[in-house]
JSON list of C-alpha atoms in Angstrom, two decimals:
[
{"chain": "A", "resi": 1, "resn": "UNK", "atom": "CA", "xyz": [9.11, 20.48, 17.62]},
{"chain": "A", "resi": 2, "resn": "UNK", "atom": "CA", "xyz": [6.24, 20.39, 15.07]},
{"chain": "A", "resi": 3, "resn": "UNK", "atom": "CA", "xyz": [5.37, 17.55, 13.22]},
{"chain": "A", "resi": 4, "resn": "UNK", "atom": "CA", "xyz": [2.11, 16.73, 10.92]},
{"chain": "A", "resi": 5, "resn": "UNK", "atom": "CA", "xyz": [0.38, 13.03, 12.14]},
{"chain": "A", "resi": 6, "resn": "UNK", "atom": "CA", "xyz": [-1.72, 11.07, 10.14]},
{"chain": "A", "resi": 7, "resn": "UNK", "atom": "CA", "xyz": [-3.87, 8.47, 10.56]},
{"chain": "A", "resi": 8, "resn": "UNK", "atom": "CA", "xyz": [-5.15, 5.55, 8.26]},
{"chain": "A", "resi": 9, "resn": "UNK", "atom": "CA", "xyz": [-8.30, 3.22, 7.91]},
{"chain": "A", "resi": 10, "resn": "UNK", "atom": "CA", "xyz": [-9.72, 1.70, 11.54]},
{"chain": "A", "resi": 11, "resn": "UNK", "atom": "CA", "xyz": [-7.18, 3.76, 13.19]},
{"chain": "A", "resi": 12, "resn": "UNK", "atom": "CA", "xyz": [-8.80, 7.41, 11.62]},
{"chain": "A", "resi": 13, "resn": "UNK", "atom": "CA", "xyz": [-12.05, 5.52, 12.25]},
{"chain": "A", "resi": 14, "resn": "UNK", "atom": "CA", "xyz": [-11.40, 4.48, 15.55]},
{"chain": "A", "resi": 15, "resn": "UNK", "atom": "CA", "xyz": [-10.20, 8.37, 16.76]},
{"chain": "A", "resi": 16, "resn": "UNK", "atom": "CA", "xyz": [-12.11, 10.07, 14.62]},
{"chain": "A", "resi": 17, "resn": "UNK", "atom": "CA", "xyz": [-9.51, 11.55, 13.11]},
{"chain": "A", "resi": 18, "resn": "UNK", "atom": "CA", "xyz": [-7.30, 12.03, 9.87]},
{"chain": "A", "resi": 19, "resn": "UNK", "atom": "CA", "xyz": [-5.16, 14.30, 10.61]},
{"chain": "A", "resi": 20, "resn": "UNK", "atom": "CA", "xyz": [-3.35, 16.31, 13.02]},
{"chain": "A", "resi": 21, "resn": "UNK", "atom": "CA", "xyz": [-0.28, 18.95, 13.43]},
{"chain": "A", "resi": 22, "resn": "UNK", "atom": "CA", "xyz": [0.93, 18.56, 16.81]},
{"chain": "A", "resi": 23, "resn": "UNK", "atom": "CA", "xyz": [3.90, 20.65, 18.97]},
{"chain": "A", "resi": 24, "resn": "UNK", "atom": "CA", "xyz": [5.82, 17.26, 20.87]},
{"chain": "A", "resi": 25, "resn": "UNK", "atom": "CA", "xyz": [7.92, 17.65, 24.09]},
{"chain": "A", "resi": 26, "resn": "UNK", "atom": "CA", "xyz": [11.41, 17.17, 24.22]},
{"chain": "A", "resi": 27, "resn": "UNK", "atom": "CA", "xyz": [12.34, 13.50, 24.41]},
{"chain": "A", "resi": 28, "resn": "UNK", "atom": "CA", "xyz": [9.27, 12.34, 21.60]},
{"chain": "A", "resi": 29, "resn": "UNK", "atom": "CA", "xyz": [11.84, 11.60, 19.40]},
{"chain": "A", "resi": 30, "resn": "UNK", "atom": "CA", "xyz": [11.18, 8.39, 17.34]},
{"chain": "A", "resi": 31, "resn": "UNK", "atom": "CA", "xyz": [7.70, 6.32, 16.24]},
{"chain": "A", "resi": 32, "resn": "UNK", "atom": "CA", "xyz": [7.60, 4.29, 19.40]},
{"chain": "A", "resi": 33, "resn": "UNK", "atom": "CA", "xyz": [7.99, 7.48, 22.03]},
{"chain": "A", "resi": 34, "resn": "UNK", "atom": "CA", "xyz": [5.18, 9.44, 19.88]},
{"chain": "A", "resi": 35, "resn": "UNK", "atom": "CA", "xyz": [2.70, 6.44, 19.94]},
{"chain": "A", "resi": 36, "resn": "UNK", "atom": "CA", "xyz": [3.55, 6.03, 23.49]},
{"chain": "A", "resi": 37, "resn": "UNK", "atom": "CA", "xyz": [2.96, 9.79, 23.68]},
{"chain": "A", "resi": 38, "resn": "UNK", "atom": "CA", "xyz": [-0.45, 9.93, 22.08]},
{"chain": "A", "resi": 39, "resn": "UNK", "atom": "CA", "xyz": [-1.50, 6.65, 23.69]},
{"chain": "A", "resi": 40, "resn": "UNK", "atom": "CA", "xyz": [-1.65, 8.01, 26.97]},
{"chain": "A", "resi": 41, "resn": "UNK", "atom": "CA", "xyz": [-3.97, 10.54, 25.76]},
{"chain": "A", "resi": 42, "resn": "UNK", "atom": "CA", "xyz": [-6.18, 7.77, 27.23]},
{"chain": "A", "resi": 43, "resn": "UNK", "atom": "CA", "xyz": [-9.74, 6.48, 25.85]},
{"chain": "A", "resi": 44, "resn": "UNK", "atom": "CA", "xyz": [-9.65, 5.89, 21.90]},
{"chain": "A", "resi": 45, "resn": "UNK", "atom": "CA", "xyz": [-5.89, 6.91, 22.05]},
{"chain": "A", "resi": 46, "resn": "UNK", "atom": "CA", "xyz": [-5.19, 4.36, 24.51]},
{"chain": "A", "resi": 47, "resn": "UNK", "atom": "CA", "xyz": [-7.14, 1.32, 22.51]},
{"chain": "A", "resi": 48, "resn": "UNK", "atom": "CA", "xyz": [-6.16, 1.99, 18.88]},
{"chain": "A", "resi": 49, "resn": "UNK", "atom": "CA", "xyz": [-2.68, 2.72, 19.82]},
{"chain": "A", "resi": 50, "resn": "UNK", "atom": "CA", "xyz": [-2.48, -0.06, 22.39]},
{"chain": "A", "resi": 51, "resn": "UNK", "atom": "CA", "xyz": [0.99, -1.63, 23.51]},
{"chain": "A", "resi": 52, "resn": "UNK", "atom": "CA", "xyz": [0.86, -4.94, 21.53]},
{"chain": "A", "resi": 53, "resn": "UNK", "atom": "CA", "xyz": [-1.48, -4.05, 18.74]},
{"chain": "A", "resi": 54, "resn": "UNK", "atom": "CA", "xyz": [-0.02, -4.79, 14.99]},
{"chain": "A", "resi": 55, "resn": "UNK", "atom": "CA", "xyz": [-0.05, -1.27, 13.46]},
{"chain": "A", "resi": 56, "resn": "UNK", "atom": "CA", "xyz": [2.37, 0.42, 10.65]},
{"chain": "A", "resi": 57, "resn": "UNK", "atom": "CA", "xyz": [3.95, 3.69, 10.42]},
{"chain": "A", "resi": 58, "resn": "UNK", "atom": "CA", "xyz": [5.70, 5.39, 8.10]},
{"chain": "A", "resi": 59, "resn": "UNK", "atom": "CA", "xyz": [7.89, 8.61, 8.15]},
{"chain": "A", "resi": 60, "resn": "UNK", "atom": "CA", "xyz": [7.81, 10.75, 5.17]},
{"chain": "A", "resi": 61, "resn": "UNK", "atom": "CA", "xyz": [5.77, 8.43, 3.10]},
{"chain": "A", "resi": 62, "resn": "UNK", "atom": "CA", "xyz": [8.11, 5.76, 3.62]},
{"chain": "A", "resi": 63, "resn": "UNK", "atom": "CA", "xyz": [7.48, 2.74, 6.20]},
{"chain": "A", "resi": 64, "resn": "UNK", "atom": "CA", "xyz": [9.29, 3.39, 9.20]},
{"chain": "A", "resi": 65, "resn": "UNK", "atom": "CA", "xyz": [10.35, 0.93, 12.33]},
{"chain": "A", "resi": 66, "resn": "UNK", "atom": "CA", "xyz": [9.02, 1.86, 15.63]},
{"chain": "A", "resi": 67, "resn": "UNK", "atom": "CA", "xyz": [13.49, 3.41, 16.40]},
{"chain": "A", "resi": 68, "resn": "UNK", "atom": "CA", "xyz": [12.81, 5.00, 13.26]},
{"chain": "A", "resi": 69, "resn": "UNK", "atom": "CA", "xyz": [13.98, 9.40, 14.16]},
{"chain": "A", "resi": 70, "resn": "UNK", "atom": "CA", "xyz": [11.13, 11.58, 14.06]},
{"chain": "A", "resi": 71, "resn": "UNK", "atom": "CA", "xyz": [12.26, 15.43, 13.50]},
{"chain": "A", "resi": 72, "resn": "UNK", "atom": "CA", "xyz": [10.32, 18.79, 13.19]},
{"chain": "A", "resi": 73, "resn": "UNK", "atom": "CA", "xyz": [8.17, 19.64, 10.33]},
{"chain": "A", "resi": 74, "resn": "UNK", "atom": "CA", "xyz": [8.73, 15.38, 9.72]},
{"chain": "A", "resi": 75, "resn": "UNK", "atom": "CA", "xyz": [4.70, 13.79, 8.28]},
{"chain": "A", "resi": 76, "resn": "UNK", "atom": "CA", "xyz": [4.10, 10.60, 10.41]},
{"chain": "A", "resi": 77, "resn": "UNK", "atom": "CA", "xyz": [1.53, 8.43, 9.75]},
{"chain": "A", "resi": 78, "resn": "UNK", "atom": "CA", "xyz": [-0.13, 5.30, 11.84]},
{"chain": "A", "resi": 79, "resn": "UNK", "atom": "CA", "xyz": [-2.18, 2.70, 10.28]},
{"chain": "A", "resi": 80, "resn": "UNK", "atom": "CA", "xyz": [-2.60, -1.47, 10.37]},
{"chain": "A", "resi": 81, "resn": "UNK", "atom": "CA", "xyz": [-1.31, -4.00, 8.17]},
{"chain": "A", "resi": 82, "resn": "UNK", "atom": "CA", "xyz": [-1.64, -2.69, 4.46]},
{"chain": "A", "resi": 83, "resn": "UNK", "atom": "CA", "xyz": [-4.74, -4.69, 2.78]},
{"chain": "A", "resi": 84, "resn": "UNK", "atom": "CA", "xyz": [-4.76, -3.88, -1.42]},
{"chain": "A", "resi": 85, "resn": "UNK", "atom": "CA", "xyz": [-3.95, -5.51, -4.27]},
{"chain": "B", "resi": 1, "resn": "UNK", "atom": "CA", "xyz": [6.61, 3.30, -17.16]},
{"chain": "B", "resi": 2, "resn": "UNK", "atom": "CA", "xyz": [3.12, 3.42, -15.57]},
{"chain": "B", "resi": 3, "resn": "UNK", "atom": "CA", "xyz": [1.84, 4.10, -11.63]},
{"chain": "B", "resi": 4, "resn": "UNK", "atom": "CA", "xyz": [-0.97, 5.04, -11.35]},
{"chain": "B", "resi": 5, "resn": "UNK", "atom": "CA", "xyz": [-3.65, 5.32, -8.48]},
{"chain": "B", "resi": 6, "resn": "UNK", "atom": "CA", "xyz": [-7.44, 6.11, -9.25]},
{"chain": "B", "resi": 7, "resn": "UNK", "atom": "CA", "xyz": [-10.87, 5.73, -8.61]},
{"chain": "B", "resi": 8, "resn": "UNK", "atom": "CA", "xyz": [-11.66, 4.96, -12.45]},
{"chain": "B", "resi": 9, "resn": "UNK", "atom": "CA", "xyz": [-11.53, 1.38, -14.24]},
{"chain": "B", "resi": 10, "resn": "UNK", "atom": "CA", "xyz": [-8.95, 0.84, -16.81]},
{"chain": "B", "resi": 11, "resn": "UNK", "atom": "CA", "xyz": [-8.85, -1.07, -20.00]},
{"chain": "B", "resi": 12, "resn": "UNK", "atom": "CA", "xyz": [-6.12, -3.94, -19.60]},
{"chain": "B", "resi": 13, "resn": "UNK", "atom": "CA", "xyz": [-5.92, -4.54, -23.39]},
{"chain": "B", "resi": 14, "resn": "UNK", "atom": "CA", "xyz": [-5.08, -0.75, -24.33]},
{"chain": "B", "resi": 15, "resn": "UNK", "atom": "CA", "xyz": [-2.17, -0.31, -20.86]},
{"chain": "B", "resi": 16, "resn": "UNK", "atom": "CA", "xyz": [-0.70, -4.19, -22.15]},
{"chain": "B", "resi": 17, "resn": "UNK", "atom": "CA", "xyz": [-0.45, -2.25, -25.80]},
{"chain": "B", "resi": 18, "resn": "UNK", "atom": "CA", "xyz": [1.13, 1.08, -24.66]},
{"chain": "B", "resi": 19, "resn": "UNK", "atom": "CA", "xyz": [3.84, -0.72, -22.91]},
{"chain": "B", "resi": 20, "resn": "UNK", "atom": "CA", "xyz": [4.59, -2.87, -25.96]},
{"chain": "B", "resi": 21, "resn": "UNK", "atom": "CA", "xyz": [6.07, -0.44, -28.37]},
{"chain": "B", "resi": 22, "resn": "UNK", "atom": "CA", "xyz": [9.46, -1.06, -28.48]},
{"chain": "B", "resi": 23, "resn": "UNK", "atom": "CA", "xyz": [10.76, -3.82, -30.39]},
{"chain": "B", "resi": 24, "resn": "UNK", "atom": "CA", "xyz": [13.25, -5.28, -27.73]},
{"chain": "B", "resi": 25, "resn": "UNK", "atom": "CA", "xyz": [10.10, -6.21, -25.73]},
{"chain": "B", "resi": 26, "resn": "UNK", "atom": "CA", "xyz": [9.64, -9.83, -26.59]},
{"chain": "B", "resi": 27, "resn": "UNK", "atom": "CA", "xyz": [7.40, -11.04, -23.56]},
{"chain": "B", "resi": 28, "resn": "UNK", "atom": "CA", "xyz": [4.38, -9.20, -21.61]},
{"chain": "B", "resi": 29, "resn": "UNK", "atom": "CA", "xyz": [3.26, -11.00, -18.75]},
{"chain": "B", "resi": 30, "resn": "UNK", "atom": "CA", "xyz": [0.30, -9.39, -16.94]},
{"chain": "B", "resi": 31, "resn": "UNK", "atom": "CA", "xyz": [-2.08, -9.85, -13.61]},
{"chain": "B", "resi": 32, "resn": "UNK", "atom": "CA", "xyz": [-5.29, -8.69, -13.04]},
{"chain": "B", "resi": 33, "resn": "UNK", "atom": "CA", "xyz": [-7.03, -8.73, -9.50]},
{"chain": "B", "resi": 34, "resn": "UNK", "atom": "CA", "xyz": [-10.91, -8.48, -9.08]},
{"chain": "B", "resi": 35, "resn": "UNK", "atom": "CA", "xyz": [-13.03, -7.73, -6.91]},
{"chain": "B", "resi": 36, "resn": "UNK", "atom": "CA", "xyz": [-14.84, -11.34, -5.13]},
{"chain": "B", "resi": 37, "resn": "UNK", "atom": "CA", "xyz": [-18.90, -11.47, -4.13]},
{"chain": "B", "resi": 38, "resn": "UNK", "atom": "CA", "xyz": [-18.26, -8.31, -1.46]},
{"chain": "B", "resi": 39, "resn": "UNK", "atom": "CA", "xyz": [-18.50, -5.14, -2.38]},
{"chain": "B", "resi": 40, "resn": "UNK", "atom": "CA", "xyz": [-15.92, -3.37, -0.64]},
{"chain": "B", "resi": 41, "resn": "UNK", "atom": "CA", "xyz": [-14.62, 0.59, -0.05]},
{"chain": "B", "resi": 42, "resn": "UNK", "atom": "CA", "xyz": [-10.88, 0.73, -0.78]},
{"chain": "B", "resi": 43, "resn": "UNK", "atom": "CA", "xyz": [-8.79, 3.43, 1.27]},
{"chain": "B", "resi": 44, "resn": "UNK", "atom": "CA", "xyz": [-5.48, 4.61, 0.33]},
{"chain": "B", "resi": 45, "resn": "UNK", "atom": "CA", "xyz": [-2.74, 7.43, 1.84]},
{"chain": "B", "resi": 46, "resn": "UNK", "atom": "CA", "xyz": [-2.36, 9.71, -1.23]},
{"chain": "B", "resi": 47, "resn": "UNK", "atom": "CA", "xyz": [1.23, 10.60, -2.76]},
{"chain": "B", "resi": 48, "resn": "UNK", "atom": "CA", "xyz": [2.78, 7.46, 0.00]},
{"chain": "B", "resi": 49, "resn": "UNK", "atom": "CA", "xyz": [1.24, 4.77, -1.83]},
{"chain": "B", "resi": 50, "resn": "UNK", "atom": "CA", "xyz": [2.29, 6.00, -5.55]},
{"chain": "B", "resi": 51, "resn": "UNK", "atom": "CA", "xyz": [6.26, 5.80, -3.66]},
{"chain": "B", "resi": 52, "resn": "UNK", "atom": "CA", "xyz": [5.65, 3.16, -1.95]},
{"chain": "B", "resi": 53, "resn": "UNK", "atom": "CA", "xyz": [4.65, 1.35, -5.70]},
{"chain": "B", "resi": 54, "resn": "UNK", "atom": "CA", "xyz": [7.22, 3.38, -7.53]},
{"chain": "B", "resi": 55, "resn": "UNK", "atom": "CA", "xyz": [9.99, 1.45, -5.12]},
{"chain": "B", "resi": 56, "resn": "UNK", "atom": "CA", "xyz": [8.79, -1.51, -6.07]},
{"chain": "B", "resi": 57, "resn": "UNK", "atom": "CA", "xyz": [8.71, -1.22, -9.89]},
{"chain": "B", "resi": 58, "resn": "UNK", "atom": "CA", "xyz": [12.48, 0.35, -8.81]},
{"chain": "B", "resi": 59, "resn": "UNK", "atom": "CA", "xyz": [13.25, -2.55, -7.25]},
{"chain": "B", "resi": 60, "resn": "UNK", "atom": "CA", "xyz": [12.04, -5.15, -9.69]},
{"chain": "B", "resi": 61, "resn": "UNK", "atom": "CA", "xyz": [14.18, -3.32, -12.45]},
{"chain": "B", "resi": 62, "resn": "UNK", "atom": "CA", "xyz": [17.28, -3.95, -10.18]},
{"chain": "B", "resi": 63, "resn": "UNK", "atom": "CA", "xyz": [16.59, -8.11, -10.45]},
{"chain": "B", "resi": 64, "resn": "UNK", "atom": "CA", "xyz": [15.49, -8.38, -13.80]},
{"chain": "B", "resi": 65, "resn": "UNK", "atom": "CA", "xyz": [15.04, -6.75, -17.35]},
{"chain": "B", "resi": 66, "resn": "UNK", "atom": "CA", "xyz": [11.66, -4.59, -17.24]},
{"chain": "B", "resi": 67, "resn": "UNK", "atom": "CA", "xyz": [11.61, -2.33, -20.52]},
{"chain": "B", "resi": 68, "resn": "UNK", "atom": "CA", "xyz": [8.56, -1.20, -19.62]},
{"chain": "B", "resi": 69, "resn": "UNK", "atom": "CA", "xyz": [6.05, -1.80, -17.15]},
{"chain": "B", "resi": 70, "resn": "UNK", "atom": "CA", "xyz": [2.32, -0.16, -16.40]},
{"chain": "B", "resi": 71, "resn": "UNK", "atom": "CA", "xyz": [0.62, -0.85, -12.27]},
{"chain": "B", "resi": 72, "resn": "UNK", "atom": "CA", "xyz": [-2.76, 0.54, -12.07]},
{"chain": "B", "resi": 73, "resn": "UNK", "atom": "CA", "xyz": [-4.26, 0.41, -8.45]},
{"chain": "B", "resi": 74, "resn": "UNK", "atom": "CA", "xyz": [-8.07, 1.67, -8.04]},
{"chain": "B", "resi": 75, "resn": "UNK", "atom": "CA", "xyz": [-9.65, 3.63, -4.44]},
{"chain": "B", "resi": 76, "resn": "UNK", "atom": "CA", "xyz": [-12.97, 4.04, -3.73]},
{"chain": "B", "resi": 77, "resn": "UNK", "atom": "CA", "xyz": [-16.27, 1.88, -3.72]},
{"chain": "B", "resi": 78, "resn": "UNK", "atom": "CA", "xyz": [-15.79, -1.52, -5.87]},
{"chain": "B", "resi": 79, "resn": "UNK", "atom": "CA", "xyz": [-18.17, -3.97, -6.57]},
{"chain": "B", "resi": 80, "resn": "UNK", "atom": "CA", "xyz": [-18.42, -7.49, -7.13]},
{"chain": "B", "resi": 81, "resn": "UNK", "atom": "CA", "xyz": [-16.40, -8.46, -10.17]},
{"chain": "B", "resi": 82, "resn": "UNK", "atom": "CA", "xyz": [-14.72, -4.37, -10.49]},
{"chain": "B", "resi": 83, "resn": "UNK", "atom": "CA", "xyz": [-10.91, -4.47, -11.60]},
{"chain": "B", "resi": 84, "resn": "UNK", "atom": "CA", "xyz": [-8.96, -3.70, -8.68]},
{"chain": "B", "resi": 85, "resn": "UNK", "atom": "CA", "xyz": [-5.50, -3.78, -9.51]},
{"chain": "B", "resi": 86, "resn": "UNK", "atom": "CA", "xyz": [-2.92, -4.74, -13.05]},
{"chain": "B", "resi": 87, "resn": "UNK", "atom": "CA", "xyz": [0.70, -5.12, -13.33]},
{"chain": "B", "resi": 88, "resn": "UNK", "atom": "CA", "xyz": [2.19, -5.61, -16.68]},
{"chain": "B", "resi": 89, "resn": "UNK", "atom": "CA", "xyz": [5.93, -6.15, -17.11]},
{"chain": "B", "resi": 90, "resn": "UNK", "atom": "CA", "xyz": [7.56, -6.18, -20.70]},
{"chain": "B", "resi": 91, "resn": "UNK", "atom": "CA", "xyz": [10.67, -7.90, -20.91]},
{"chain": "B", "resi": 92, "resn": "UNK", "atom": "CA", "xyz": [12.80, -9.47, -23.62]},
{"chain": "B", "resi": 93, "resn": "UNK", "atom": "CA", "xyz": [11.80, -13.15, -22.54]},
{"chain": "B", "resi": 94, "resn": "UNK", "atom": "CA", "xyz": [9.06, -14.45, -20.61]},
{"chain": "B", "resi": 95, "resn": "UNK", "atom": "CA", "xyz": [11.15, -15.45, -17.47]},
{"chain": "B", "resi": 96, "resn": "UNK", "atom": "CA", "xyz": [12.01, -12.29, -16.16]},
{"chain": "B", "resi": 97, "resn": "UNK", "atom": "CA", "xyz": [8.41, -10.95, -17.38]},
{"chain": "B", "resi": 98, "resn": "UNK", "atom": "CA", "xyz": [6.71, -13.67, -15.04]},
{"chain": "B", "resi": 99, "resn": "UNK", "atom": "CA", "xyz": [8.96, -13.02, -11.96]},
{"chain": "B", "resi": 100, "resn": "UNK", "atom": "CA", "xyz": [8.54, -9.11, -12.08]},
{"chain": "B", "resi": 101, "resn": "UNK", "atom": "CA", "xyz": [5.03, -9.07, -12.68]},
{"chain": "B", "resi": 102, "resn": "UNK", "atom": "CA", "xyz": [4.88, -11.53, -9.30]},
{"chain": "B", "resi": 103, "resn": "UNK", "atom": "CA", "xyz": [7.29, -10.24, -7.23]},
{"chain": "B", "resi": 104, "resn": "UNK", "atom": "CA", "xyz": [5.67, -6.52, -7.93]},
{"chain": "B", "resi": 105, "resn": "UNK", "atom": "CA", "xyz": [2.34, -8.12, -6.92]},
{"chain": "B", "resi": 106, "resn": "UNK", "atom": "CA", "xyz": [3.34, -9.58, -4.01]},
{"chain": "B", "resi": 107, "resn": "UNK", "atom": "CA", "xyz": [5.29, -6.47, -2.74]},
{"chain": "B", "resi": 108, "resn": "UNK", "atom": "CA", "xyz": [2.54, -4.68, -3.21]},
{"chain": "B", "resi": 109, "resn": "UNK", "atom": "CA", "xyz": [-0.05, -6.60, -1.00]},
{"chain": "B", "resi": 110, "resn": "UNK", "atom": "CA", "xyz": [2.14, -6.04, 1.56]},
{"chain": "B", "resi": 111, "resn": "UNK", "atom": "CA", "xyz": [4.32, -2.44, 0.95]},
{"chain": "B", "resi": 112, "resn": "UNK", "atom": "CA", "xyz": [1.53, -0.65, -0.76]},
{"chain": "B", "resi": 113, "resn": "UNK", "atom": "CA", "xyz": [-0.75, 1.46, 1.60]},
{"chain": "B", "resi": 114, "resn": "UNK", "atom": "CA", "xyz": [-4.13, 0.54, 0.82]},
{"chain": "B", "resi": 115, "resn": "UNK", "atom": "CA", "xyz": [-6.71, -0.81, 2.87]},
{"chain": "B", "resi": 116, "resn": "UNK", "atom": "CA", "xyz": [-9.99, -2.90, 2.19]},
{"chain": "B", "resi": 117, "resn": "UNK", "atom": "CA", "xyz": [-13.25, -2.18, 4.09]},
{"chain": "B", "resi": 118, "resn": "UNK", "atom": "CA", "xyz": [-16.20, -4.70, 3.20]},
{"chain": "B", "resi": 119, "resn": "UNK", "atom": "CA", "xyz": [-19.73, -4.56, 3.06]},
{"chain": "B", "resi": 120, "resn": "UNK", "atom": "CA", "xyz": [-21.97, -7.40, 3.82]},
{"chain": "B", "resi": 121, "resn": "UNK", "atom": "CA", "xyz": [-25.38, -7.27, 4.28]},
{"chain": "B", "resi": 122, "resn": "UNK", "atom": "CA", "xyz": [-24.38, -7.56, 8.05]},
{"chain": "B", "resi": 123, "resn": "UNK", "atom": "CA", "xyz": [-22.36, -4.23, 8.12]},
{"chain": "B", "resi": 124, "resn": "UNK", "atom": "CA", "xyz": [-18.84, -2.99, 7.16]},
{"chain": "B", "resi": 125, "resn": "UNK", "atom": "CA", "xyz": [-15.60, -4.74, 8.16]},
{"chain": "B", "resi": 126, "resn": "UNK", "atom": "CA", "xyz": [-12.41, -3.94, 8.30]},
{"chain": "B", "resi": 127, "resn": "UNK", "atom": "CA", "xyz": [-10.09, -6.56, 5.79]},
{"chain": "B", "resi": 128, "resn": "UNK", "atom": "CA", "xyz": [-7.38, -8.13, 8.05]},
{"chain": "B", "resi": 129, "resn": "UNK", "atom": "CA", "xyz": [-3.64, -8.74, 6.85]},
{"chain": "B", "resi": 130, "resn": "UNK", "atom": "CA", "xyz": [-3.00, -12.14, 5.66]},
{"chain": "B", "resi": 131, "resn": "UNK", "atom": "CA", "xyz": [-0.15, -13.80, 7.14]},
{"chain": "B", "resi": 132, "resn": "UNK", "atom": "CA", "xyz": [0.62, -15.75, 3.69]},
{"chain": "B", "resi": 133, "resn": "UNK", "atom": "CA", "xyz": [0.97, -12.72, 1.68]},
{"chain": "B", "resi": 134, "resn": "UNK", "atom": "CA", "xyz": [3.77, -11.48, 4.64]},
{"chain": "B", "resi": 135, "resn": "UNK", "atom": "CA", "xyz": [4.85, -15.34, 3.19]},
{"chain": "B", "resi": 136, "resn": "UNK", "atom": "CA", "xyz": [4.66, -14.89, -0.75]},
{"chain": "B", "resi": 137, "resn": "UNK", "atom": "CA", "xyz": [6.89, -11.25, -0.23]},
{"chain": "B", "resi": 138, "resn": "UNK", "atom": "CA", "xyz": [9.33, -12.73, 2.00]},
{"chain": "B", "resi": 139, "resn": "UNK", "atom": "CA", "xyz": [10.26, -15.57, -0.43]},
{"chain": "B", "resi": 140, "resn": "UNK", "atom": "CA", "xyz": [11.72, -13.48, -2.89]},
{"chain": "B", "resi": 141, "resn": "UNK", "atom": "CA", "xyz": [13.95, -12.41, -0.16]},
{"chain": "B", "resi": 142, "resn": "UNK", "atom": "CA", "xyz": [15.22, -16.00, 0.56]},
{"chain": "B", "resi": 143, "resn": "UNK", "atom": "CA", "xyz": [18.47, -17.03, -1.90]}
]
């Protein structure tokens, strides 16, 4: 299935890269198998994604758990701690 | 009702007066966050973050009266002493004016995705989450 991934702040900095549609294999299925997915794309992938690291996602513009269901055509995003206001 | 997420400055006296205009509104309580001594680059996920603040305001109007209410959030390269951020809440009575206007605030430092870089004369950082803002959301959780 075909989902849209985006990426935020020192994570986009960090792979040098915003965006990206990518086709996942069967059993990528929720936040936590997709990060595990990318992550052992190895290198940057491996660091910024890293088991243990604090980050955020969100599915669909809202903020998603790492269980949270990921289906096709779904926008996922990773990205740290939110710093405004 | 006001979101709204831009690059420009705003003028807190003219937002406070458009949400004002209705002659239940008793109370306005209002918060303005500046920018420190660091410039900074502010980074935001376009179309989330307006949700993410809409479900806030959404949220406040489910624990108290907000007739109206106006959040302004700025992107982009600030400087020392720019406007960053307002929240205004009218209300009939101050009480429920002061508590929405904080608890939107504080949801917002920690729901809203934005992100601060910093520049120092040293190079740009990366603005870490505070663990005491996780603190100031979660006690309107508590009772």
């Amino acid at each position: 299935m075909k989902v849209k991934i985006l990426y935020f702040a020192n994570i986009r900095e960090k792979l040098g890269k915003d965006a990206e549609e990518l086709d996942l294999p069967a059993g990528v299925a929720t936040i936590a198998a997709l990060r595990a997915h990318l992550r052992a794309r190895g290198g940057a992938w491996a660091e910024a994604l890293a088991e243990g690291k604090l980050l955020r996602s969100a599915v669909n513009q809202d903020m998603a758990l790492p269980a949270a269901a990921i289906k096709a055509g779904d926008e996922v995003a990773f990205f740290p701690p939110v710093t405004g206001g | 009702m006001k979101i709204s997420v831009q690059p420009g400055d705003f003028d807190v006296g003219f937002e406070i007066r458009n949400i004002s205009k209705n002659s239940k509104i008793g109370a306005v309580a209002s918060f303005v966050g500046l920018v420190r001594d660091v410039a900074m680059t502010l980074e935001h996920y376009p179309g989330m973050t307006e949700r993410a603040i809409a479900k806030i305001v959404d949220e406040a109007k489910s624990r108290w009266q907000v007739i109206d209410c106006a959040v302004i959030h700025r992107y982009g390269a600030l400087q020392p002493n720019d406007q960053i951020v307002m929240v205004a809440v009218a209300s009939g009575h101050r009480g429920d004016a002061f508590a929405a206007c904080e608890f939107i605030m504080d949801y917002l430092k920690t729901q809203a995705p934005f992100w601060k870089k910093e520049q120092t004369a040293g190079g740009t950082r990366w603005v870490e989450a505070k663990a005491e803002d996780d603190k100031a959301a979660e006690r309107w959780t508590k009772g």
